[in-house]
Amino acid sequence: MEEQAIFTRAKHIRDVIRYIDRFKDAAVVIYLDDRIIDSPLWASHIRDISLIHKAGLRVMLVPGSHKYIDKILAENNISWERKNGCRITSDDAMPLIKTAAFDVSNIVMSSLAGEHLTAVIGNWVRARAKGVIDGIDYGTSGEIDRIDSDAIRTVLSDGFIPIFPCIGWNLSGKPYNISSLQLATQIAIRMQADKLFFLVPGAEISADYFSLPAGIGLSPESCIPAMNIDELDNFLALNKTANRSLDTDEQALHEHILSIVRLGKTACMQGVTRVHILNSSLNGTIPCEIFSDLGSGTMIYSSNYGKLRPMERSDIAAVLTLIQPFVRKGYLLPRTENQLESQYQDYIVYELDGGIRACAALHIYDDKQAEIAAVAVDETCTHIGIGPKIMDCLITRAKRLALDSVFVLTTQTTDWFESLGFRPDDIATLPEKRKQLWSPARGSKLLRMKLR
């Protein structure tokens, strides 16, 4: 097998192993839109949930029941209306709503049984009537009052998967219809989950449906792979008004995704580590989101996802692996372990979920010049703006050191450096020490940025 193919395959396997170790025993809440049940990918999603459970993640499932409740009420000629995201019905609709909610949960439980997993449907949610607000009587709609976290932890510790219907009961046993989206969010918050997933048909955050913040990184599919809270606030501000270019169905999906994004912000602000919005129309979206750096959907996070930091000695092996493809293509000169050992303090790295995904060095010379060298960004991360961030960090460092200029030597990436503000210069202007290392045979071009 070709060396590059082996290298690429090994890299993916290492990433999966790293994530399995990182998320072992992690608490994961997954919201399942009930439209997925009738899709061709239902069995595949259930199998993926089974796999992540077997990998050691503690899975909790919240199936939505919107479609099934609509159907059973229509079949029984019971009318309803929606106000502020709540279904308003008369009391005689509640037995039917409860039937539909438990039917969906039973479908999920039966599907998991087909994967040899045991799931439990429980009444762990206490609710109260939503009541009358601004003159609107919300009838059977309820608000979450309490979640029995201790009982849920017991179920999880026994190796079972808890399933939560969209029903809550008050202290006297009266049932209320609660929002499955709100329920999934509150379970994640109260269980302090590591991850909260919203698996919804068509849920993609791209320029096709939304206004996107300027300069935000995009995936190869032109979707936002991740947003921190600040970027999220900017995104919500840009999308406050309806997108009039969308048709009715698209507009409904647009508003639905925005409501999920707002819930994601609430969850992150209250202790959930990460929230993931996934398109259920993509086969394998759940494991791809968990076990790869950029995933398959949009992640919302508050901190500790991707960061620039100084290189440490323990990073040497990872950096050598990172630059290997660029050396092979002739973009970079080879580095040895001894070279990195002696120069690691010149380097910064970009760490993404515990993996080194980019690096660069600032080598300073006596005449107030510095070279930015060994710039490498993992090909899986080239679309999220790491390259400009790492360059900006080193240029800022050079300015703080009161250097006159920074330069780069390159054979194949002239256009990219010029787009960042570097301009061609004469090799004769190199510091004498660096000029001695320049090879006419390699023919690297010099580009320089003046800092003052």
PDB file of N, CA and C in Angstrom, residues 204-244:
ATOM      1  N   GLU A 204     -28.517  22.262   8.866  1.00  0.00           N
ATOM      2  CA  GLU A 204     -27.188  22.704   8.463  1.00  0.00           C
ATOM      3  C   GLU A 204     -27.119  24.219   8.572  1.00  0.00           C
ATOM      4  N   ILE A 205     -26.033  24.720   9.125  1.00  0.00           N
ATOM      5  CA  ILE A 205     -25.855  26.161   9.263  1.00  0.00           C
ATOM      6  C   ILE A 205     -24.884  26.607   8.181  1.00  0.00           C
ATOM      7  N   SER A 206     -25.455  27.057   7.075  1.00  0.00           N
ATOM      8  CA  SER A 206     -24.660  27.466   5.920  1.00  0.00           C
ATOM      9  C   SER A 206     -25.208  28.774   5.371  1.00  0.00           C
ATOM     10  N   ALA A 207     -24.476  29.334   4.398  1.00  0.00           N
ATOM     11  CA  ALA A 207     -24.881  30.599   3.783  1.00  0.00           C
ATOM     12  C   ALA A 207     -26.133  30.446   2.929  1.00  0.00           C
ATOM     13  N   ASP A 208     -26.543  29.214   2.650  1.00  0.00           N
ATOM     14  CA  ASP A 208     -27.769  29.005   1.869  1.00  0.00           C
ATOM     15  C   ASP A 208     -29.011  29.471   2.623  1.00  0.00           C
ATOM     16  N   TYR A 209     -28.957  29.410   3.960  1.00  0.00           N
ATOM     17  CA  TYR A 209     -30.133  29.734   4.763  1.00  0.00           C
ATOM     18  C   TYR A 209     -29.898  30.864   5.771  1.00  0.00           C
ATOM     19  N   PHE A 210     -28.619  31.157   6.059  1.00  0.00           N
ATOM     20  CA  PHE A 210     -28.319  32.100   7.135  1.00  0.00           C
ATOM     21  C   PHE A 210     -27.302  33.147   6.690  1.00  0.00           C
ATOM     22  N   SER A 211     -27.312  34.270   7.389  1.00  0.00           N
ATOM     23  CA  SER A 211     -26.239  35.251   7.251  1.00  0.00           C
ATOM     24  C   SER A 211     -25.117  34.829   8.192  1.00  0.00           C
ATOM     25  N   LEU A 212     -23.905  34.712   7.665  1.00  0.00           N
ATOM     26  CA  LEU A 212     -22.791  34.201   8.455  1.00  0.00           C
ATOM     27  C   LEU A 212     -21.834  35.326   8.840  1.00  0.00           C
ATOM     28  N   PRO A 213     -21.277  35.281  10.044  1.00  0.00           N
ATOM     29  CA  PRO A 213     -20.320  36.301  10.465  1.00  0.00           C
ATOM     30  C   PRO A 213     -19.119  36.360   9.522  1.00  0.00           C
ATOM     31  N   ALA A 214     -18.634  37.556   9.258  1.00  0.00           N
ATOM     32  CA  ALA A 214     -17.477  37.724   8.374  1.00  0.00           C
ATOM     33  C   ALA A 214     -16.255  37.046   8.973  1.00  0.00           C
ATOM     34  N   GLY A 215     -15.536  36.321   8.120  1.00  0.00           N
ATOM     35  CA  GLY A 215     -14.276  35.721   8.541  1.00  0.00           C
ATOM     36  C   GLY A 215     -14.407  34.418   9.312  1.00  0.00           C
ATOM     37  N   ILE A 216     -15.626  33.962   9.559  1.00  0.00           N
ATOM     38  CA  ILE A 216     -15.769  32.714  10.324  1.00  0.00           C
ATOM     39  C   ILE A 216     -15.346  31.532   9.456  1.00  0.00           C
ATOM     40  N   GLY A 217     -14.670  30.550  10.070  1.00  0.00           N
ATOM     41  CA  GLY A 217     -14.213  29.381   9.323  1.00  0.00           C
ATOM     42  C   GLY A 217     -15.366  28.523   8.858  1.00  0.00           C
ATOM     43  N   LEU A 218     -15.207  27.929   7.683  1.00  0.00           N
ATOM     44  CA  LEU A 218     -16.237  27.070   7.118  1.00  0.00           C
ATOM     45  C   LEU A 218     -15.656  25.696   6.805  1.00  0.00           C
ATOM     46  N   SER A 219     -16.497  24.687   6.825  1.00  0.00           N
ATOM     47  CA  SER A 219     -16.096  23.339   6.460  1.00  0.00           C
ATOM     48  C   SER A 219     -15.990  23.253   4.937  1.00  0.00           C
ATOM     49  N   PRO A 220     -15.438  22.151   4.400  1.00  0.00           N
ATOM     50  CA  PRO A 220     -15.416  21.994   2.943  1.00  0.00           C
ATOM     51  C   PRO A 220     -16.813  22.029   2.318  1.00  0.00           C
ATOM     52  N   GLU A 221     -17.841  21.732   3.113  1.00  0.00           N
ATOM     53  CA  GLU A 221     -19.232  21.772   2.620  1.00  0.00           C
ATOM     54  C   GLU A 221     -19.853  23.153   2.788  1.00  0.00           C
ATOM     55  N   SER A 222     -19.021  24.153   3.185  1.00  0.00           N
ATOM     56  CA  SER A 222     -19.454  25.550   3.358  1.00  0.00           C
ATOM     57  C   SER A 222     -20.430  25.731   4.514  1.00  0.00           C
ATOM     58  N   CYS A 223     -20.326  24.887   5.534  1.00  0.00           N
ATOM     59  CA  CYS A 223     -21.104  25.031   6.763  1.00  0.00           C
ATOM     60  C   CYS A 223     -20.175  25.466   7.896  1.00  0.00           C
ATOM     61  N   ILE A 224     -20.758  26.062   8.935  1.00  0.00           N
ATOM     62  CA  ILE A 224     -19.959  26.452  10.095  1.00  0.00           C
ATOM     63  C   ILE A 224     -19.700  25.212  10.936  1.00  0.00           C
ATOM     64  N   PRO A 225     -18.432  24.797  11.116  1.00  0.00           N
ATOM     65  CA  PRO A 225     -18.172  23.599  11.917  1.00  0.00           C
ATOM     66  C   PRO A 225     -18.230  23.847  13.414  1.00  0.00           C
ATOM     67  N   ALA A 226     -17.944  25.082  13.834  1.00  0.00           N
ATOM     68  CA  ALA A 226     -17.928  25.362  15.276  1.00  0.00           C
ATOM     69  C   ALA A 226     -18.089  26.851  15.511  1.00  0.00           C
ATOM     70  N   MET A 227     -18.770  27.198  16.612  1.00  0.00           N
ATOM     71  CA  MET A 227     -18.908  28.591  17.052  1.00  0.00           C
ATOM     72  C   MET A 227     -18.728  28.654  18.559  1.00  0.00           C
ATOM     73  N   ASN A 228     -17.893  29.596  19.015  1.00  0.00           N
ATOM     74  CA  ASN A 228     -17.870  29.854  20.451  1.00  0.00           C
ATOM     75  C   ASN A 228     -18.998  30.820  20.796  1.00  0.00           C
ATOM     76  N   ILE A 229     -19.142  31.133  22.070  1.00  0.00           N
ATOM     77  CA  ILE A 229     -20.294  31.944  22.499  1.00  0.00           C
ATOM     78  C   ILE A 229     -20.287  33.319  21.850  1.00  0.00           C
ATOM     79  N   ASP A 230     -19.107  33.938  21.736  1.00  0.00           N
ATOM     80  CA  ASP A 230     -19.039  35.271  21.109  1.00  0.00           C
ATOM     81  C   ASP A 230     -19.465  35.204  19.646  1.00  0.00           C
ATOM     82  N   GLU A 231     -18.961  34.210  18.926  1.00  0.00           N
ATOM     83  CA  GLU A 231     -19.347  34.054  17.523  1.00  0.00           C
ATOM     84  C   GLU A 231     -20.832  33.729  17.409  1.00  0.00           C
ATOM     85  N   LEU A 232     -21.345  32.975  18.366  1.00  0.00           N
ATOM     86  CA  LEU A 232     -22.766  32.623  18.366  1.00  0.00           C
ATOM     87  C   LEU A 232     -23.639  33.856  18.525  1.00  0.00           C
ATOM     88  N   ASP A 233     -23.256  34.747  19.424  1.00  0.00           N
ATOM     89  CA  ASP A 233     -24.020  35.983  19.611  1.00  0.00           C
ATOM     90  C   ASP A 233     -24.030  36.812  18.334  1.00  0.00           C
ATOM     91  N   ASN A 234     -22.896  36.874  17.661  1.00  0.00           N
ATOM     92  CA  ASN A 234     -22.806  37.598  16.394  1.00  0.00           C
ATOM     93  C   ASN A 234     -23.710  36.955  15.349  1.00  0.00           C
ATOM     94  N   PHE A 235     -23.700  35.616  15.293  1.00  0.00           N
ATOM     95  CA  PHE A 235     -24.548  34.885  14.350  1.00  0.00           C
ATOM     96  C   PHE A 235     -26.026  35.174  14.604  1.00  0.00           C
ATOM     97  N   LEU A 236     -26.439  35.120  15.868  1.00  0.00           N
ATOM     98  CA  LEU A 236     -27.847  35.377  16.197  1.00  0.00           C
ATOM     99  C   LEU A 236     -28.240  36.809  15.871  1.00  0.00           C
ATOM    100  N   ALA A 237     -27.324  37.760  16.099  1.00  0.00           N
ATOM    101  CA  ALA A 237     -27.622  39.163  15.787  1.00  0.00           C
ATOM    102  C   ALA A 237     -27.819  39.359  14.281  1.00  0.00           C
ATOM    103  N   LEU A 238     -27.042  38.652  13.477  1.00  0.00           N
ATOM    104  CA  LEU A 238     -27.157  38.764  12.017  1.00  0.00           C
ATOM    105  C   LEU A 238     -28.431  38.120  11.490  1.00  0.00           C
ATOM    106  N   ASN A 239     -29.024  37.235  12.276  1.00  0.00           N
ATOM    107  CA  ASN A 239     -30.195  36.491  11.810  1.00  0.00           C
ATOM    108  C   ASN A 239     -31.440  36.782  12.640  1.00  0.00           C
ATOM    109  N   LYS A 240     -31.520  37.999  13.165  1.00  0.00           N
ATOM    110  CA  LYS A 240     -32.679  38.384  13.986  1.00  0.00           C
ATOM    111  C   LYS A 240     -33.956  38.457  13.161  1.00  0.00           C
ATOM    112  N   THR A 241     -33.831  38.896  11.922  1.00  0.00           N
ATOM    113  CA  THR A 241     -35.015  39.048  11.080  1.00  0.00           C
ATOM    114  C   THR A 241     -35.153  37.860  10.139  1.00  0.00           C
ATOM    115  N   ALA A 242     -36.358  37.607   9.685  1.00  0.00           N
ATOM    116  CA  ALA A 242     -36.638  36.476   8.806  1.00  0.00           C
ATOM    117  C   ALA A 242     -35.929  36.641   7.468  1.00  0.00           C
ATOM    118  N   ASN A 243     -35.502  35.530   6.909  1.00  0.00           N
ATOM    119  CA  ASN A 243     -34.878  35.513   5.584  1.00  0.00           C
ATOM    120  C   ASN A 243     -35.981  35.412   4.537  1.00  0.00           C
ATOM    121  N   ARG A 244     -36.288  36.539   3.912  1.00  0.00           N
ATOM    122  CA  ARG A 244     -37.429  36.597   2.987  1.00  0.00           C
ATOM    123  C   ARG A 244     -37.186  35.828   1.695  1.00  0.00           C
TER     124      ARG A 244
END
